[in-house]
PDB file of C-alpha atoms and ligand atoms in Angstrom:
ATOM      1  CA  UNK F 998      39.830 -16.710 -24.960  1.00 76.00           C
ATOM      2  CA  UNK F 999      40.851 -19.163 -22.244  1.00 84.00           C
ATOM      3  CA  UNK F1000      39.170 -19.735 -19.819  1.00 86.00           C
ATOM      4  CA  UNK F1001      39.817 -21.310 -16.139  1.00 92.00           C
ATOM      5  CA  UNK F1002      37.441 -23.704 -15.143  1.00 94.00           C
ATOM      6  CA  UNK F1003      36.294 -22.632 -11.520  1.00 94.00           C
ATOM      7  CA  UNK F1004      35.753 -19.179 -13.742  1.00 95.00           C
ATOM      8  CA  UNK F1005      33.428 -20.742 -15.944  1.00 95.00           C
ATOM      9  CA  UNK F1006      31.290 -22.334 -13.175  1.00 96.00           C
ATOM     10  CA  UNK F1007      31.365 -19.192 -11.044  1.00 96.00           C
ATOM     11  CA  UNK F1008      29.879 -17.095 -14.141  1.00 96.00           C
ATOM     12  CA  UNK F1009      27.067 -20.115 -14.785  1.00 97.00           C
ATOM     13  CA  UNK F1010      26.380 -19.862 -10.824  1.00 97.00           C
ATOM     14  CA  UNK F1011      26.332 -16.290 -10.645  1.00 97.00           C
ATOM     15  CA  UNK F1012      23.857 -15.824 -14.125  1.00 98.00           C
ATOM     16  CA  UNK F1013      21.995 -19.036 -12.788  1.00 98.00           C
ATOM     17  CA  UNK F1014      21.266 -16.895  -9.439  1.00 98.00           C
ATOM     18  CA  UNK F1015      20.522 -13.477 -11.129  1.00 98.00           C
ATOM     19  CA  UNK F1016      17.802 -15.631 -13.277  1.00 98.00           C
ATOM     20  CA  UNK F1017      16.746 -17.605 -10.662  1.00 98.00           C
ATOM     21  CA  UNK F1018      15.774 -14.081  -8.937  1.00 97.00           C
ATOM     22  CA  UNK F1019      14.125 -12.652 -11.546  1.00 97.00           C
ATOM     23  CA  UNK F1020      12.194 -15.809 -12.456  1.00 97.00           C
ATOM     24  CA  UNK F1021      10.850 -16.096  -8.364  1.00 96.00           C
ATOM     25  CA  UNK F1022      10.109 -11.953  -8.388  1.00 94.00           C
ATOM     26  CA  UNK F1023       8.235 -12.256 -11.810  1.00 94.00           C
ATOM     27  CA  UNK F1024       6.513 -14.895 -10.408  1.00 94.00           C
ATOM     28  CA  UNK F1025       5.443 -13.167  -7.105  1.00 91.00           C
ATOM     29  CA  UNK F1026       4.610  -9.940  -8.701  1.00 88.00           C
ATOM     30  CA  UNK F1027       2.575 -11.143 -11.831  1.00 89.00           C
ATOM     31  CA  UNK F1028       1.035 -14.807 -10.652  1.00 90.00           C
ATOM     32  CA  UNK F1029       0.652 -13.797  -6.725  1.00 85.00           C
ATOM     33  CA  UNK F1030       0.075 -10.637  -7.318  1.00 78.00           C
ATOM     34  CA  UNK F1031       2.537  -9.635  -4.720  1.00 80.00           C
ATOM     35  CA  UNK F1032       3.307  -6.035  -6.754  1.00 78.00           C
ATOM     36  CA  UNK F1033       3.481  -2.946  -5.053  1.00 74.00           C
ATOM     37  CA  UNK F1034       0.251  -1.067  -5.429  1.00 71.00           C
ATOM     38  CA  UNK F1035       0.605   1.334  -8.321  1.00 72.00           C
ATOM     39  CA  UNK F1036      -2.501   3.303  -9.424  1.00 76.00           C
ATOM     40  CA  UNK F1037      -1.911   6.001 -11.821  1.00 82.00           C
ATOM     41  CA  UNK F1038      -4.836   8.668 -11.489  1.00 89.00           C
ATOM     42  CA  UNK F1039      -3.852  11.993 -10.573  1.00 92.00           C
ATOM     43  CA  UNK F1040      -5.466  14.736  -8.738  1.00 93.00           C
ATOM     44  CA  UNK F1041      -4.300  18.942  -7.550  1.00 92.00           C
ATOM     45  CA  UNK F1042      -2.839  18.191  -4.110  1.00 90.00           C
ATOM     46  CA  UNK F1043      -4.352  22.082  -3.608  1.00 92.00           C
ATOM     47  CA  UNK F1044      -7.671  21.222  -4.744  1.00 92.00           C
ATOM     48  CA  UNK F1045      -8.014  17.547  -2.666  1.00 91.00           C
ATOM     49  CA  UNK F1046     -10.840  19.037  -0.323  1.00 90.00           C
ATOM     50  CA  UNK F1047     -13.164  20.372  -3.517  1.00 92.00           C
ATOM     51  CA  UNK F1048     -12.465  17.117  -5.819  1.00 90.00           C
ATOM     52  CA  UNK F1049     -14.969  14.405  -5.675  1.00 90.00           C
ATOM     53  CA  UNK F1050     -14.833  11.581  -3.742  1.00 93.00           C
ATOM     54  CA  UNK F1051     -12.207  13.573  -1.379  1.00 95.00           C
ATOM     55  CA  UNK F1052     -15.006  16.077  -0.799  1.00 94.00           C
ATOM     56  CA  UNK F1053     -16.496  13.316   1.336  1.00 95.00           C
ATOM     57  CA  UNK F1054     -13.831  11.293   2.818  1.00 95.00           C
ATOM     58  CA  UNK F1055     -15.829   7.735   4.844  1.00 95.00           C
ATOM     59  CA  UNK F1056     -16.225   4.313   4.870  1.00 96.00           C
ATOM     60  CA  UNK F1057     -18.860   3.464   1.945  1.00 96.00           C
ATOM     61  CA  UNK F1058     -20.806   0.169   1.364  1.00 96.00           C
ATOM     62  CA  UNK F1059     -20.712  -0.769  -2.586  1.00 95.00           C
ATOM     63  CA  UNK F1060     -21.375  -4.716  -2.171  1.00 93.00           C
ATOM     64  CA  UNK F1061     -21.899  -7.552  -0.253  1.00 93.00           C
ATOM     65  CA  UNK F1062     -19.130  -7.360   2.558  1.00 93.00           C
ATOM     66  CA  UNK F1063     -17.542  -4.886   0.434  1.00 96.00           C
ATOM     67  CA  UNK F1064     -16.235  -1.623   0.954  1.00 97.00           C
ATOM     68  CA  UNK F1065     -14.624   1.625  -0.275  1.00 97.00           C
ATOM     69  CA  UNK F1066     -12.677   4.006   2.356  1.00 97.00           C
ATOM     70  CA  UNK F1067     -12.041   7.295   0.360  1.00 97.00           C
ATOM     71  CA  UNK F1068      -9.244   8.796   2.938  1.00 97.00           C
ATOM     72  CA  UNK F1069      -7.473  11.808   2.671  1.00 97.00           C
ATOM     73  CA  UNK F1070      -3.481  11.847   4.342  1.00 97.00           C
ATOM     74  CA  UNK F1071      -2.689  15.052   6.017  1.00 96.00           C
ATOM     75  CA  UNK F1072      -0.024  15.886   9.259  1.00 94.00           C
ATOM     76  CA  UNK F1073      -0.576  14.010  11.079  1.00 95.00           C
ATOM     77  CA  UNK F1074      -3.896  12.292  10.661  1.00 96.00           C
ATOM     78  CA  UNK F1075      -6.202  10.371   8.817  1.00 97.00           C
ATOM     79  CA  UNK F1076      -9.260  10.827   7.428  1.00 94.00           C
ATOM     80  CA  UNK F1077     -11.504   9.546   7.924  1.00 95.00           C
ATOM     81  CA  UNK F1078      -9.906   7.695  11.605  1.00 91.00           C
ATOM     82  CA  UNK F1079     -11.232   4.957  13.971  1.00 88.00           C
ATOM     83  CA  UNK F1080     -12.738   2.978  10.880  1.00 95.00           C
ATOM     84  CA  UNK F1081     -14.986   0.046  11.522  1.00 96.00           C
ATOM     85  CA  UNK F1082     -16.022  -3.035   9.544  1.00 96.00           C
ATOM     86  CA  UNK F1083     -17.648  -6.475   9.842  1.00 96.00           C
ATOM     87  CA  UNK F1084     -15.753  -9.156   9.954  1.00 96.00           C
ATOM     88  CA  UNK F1085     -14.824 -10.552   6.242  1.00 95.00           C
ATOM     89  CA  UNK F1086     -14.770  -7.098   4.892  1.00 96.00           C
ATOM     90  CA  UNK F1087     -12.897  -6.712   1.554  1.00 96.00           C
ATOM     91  CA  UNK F1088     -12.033  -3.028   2.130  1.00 97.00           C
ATOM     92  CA  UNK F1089     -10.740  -0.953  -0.880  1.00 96.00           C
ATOM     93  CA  UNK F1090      -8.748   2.354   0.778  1.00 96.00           C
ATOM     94  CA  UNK F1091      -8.673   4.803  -1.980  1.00 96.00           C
ATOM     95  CA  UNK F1092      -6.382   7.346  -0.900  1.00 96.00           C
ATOM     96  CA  UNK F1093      -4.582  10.690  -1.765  1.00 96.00           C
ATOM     97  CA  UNK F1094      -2.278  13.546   0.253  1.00 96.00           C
ATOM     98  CA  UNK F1095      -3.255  17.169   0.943  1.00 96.00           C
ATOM     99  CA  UNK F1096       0.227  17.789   1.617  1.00 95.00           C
ATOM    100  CA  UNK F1097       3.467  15.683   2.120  1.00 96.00           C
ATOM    101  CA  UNK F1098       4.711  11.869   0.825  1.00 96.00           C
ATOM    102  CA  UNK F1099       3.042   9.821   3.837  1.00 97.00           C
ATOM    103  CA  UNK F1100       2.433   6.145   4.271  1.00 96.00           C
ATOM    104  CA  UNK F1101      -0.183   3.819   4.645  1.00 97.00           C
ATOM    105  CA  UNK F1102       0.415   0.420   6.502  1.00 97.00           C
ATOM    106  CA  UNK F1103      -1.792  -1.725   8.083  1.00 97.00           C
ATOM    107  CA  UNK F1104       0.321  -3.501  10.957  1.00 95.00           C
ATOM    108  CA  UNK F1105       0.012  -7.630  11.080  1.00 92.00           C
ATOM    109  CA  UNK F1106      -0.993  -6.966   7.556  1.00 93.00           C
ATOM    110  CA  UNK F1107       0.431  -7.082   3.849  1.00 89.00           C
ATOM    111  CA  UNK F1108      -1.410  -3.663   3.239  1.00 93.00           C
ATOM    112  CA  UNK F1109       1.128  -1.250   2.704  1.00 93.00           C
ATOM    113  CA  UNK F1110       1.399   1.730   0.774  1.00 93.00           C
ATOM    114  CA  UNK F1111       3.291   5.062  -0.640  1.00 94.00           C
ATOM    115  CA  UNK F1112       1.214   8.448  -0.716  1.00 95.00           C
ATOM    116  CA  UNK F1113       2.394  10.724  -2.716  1.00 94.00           C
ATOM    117  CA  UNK F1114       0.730  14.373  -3.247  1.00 95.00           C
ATOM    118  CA  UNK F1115      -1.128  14.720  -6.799  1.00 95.00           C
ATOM    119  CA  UNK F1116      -1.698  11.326  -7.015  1.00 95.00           C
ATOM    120  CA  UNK F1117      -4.783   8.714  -6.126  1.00 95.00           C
ATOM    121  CA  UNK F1118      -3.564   5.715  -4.395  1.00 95.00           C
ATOM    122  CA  UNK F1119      -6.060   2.390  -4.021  1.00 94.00           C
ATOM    123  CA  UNK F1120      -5.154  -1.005  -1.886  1.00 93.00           C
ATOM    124  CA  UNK F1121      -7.236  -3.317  -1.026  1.00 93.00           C
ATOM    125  CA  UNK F1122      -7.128  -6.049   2.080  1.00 94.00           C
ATOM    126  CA  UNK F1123      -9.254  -8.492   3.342  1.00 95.00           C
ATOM    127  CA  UNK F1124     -10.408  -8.358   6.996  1.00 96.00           C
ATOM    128  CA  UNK F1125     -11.159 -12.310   8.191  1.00 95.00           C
ATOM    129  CA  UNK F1126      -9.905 -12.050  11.990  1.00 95.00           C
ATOM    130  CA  UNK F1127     -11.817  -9.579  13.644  1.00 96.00           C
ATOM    131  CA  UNK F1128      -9.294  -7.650  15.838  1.00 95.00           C
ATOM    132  CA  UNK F1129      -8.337  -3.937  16.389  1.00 96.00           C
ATOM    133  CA  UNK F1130      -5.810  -3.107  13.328  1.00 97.00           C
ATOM    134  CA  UNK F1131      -3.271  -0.802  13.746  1.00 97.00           C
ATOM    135  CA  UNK F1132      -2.409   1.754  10.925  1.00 97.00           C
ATOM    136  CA  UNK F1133       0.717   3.431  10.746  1.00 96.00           C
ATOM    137  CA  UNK F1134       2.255   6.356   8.279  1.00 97.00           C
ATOM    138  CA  UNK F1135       5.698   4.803   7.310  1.00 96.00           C
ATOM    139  CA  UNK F1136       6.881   7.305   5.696  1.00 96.00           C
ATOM    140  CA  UNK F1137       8.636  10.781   7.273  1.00 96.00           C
ATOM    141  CA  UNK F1138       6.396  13.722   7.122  1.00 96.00           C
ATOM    142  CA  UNK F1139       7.419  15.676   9.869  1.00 95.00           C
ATOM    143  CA  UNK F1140       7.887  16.797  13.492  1.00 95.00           C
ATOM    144  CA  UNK F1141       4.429  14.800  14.270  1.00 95.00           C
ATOM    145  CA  UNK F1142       5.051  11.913  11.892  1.00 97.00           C
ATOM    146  CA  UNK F1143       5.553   9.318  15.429  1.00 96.00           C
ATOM    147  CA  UNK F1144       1.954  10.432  16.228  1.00 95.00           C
ATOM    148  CA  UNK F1145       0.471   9.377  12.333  1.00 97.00           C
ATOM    149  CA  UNK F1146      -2.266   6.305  13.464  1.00 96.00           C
ATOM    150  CA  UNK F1147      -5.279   5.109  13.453  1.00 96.00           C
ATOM    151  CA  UNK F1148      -7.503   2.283  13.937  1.00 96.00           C
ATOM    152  CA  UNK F1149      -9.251  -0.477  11.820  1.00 97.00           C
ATOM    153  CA  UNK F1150     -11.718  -2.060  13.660  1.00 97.00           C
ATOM    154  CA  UNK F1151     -13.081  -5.663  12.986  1.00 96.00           C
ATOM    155  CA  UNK F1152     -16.242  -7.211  14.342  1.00 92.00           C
TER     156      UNK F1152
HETATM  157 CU1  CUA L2659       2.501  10.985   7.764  1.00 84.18          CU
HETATM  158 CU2  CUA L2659       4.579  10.158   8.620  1.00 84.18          CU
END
């Protein structure tokens, strides 16, 4: 087969590219850990209020300026809302739905994530400028979804 020559170097630039791409996103999502969050325990979406540690959504202590928000998603609210933390907090949120696909994203952040009924969604982000943090549902859920928010506070 013949080829013509600006052919040729339009297939190595256009391989050399898709590569490229995969090299920098493999990069990002393995080394940098830049991955979407993607936890894979499940739970009944019916049973989220009798199913430990949903049973007792809040913000609890388990280190030294560490801690775990268990928070159940429902429309169109949070739970538990108005959270508060010191200042250098490394704040696990783990997270499930008692009803529809809502989001979770902290604004001015890189906290951001999908939550999906039936499963158990964690993300974790590091508070180091104290600061009011807004959170936001991203993600349609309904005639109230514009109201979805709440606050992180850091001091
Ligand atoms: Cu919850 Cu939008």
């Amino acid at each position: 087969m013949k080829m013509h020559r600006f052919e040729e170097i339009w297939l190595v630039i256009g391989v050399g590219v898709l590569i490229l791409s995969m090299v920098v996103t493999g990069y990002q999502t393995f080394a940098m850990e830049m991955g979407p969050p993607s936890n894979m325990e499940t739970i009944d979406p019916q049973k989220v209020d009798e199913t430990a540690p949903f049973d007792e959504p809040g913000v609890y202590k388990t280190g030294e300026n560490e801690y775990e928000v268990v928070m159940t998603l429902q429309i169109f609210s949070f739970t538990p809302n108005n959270i508060e933390v010191p200042v250098g907090s490394k704040v696990t949120f783990t997270m499930t739905s008692k009803d529809v696909i809502h989001g979770f994203q902290i604004a001015g952040t890189n906290a951001n994530a999908m939550v999906v009924p039936g499963h158990i969604q964690k993300i974790t982000e590091t508070f180091n400028e104290p600061g009011e943090y807004l959170v936001l549902c991203n993600e349609y859920c309904g005639a109230g979804h514009q109201a979805m928010a709440t606050t992180i506070t850091v001091k």
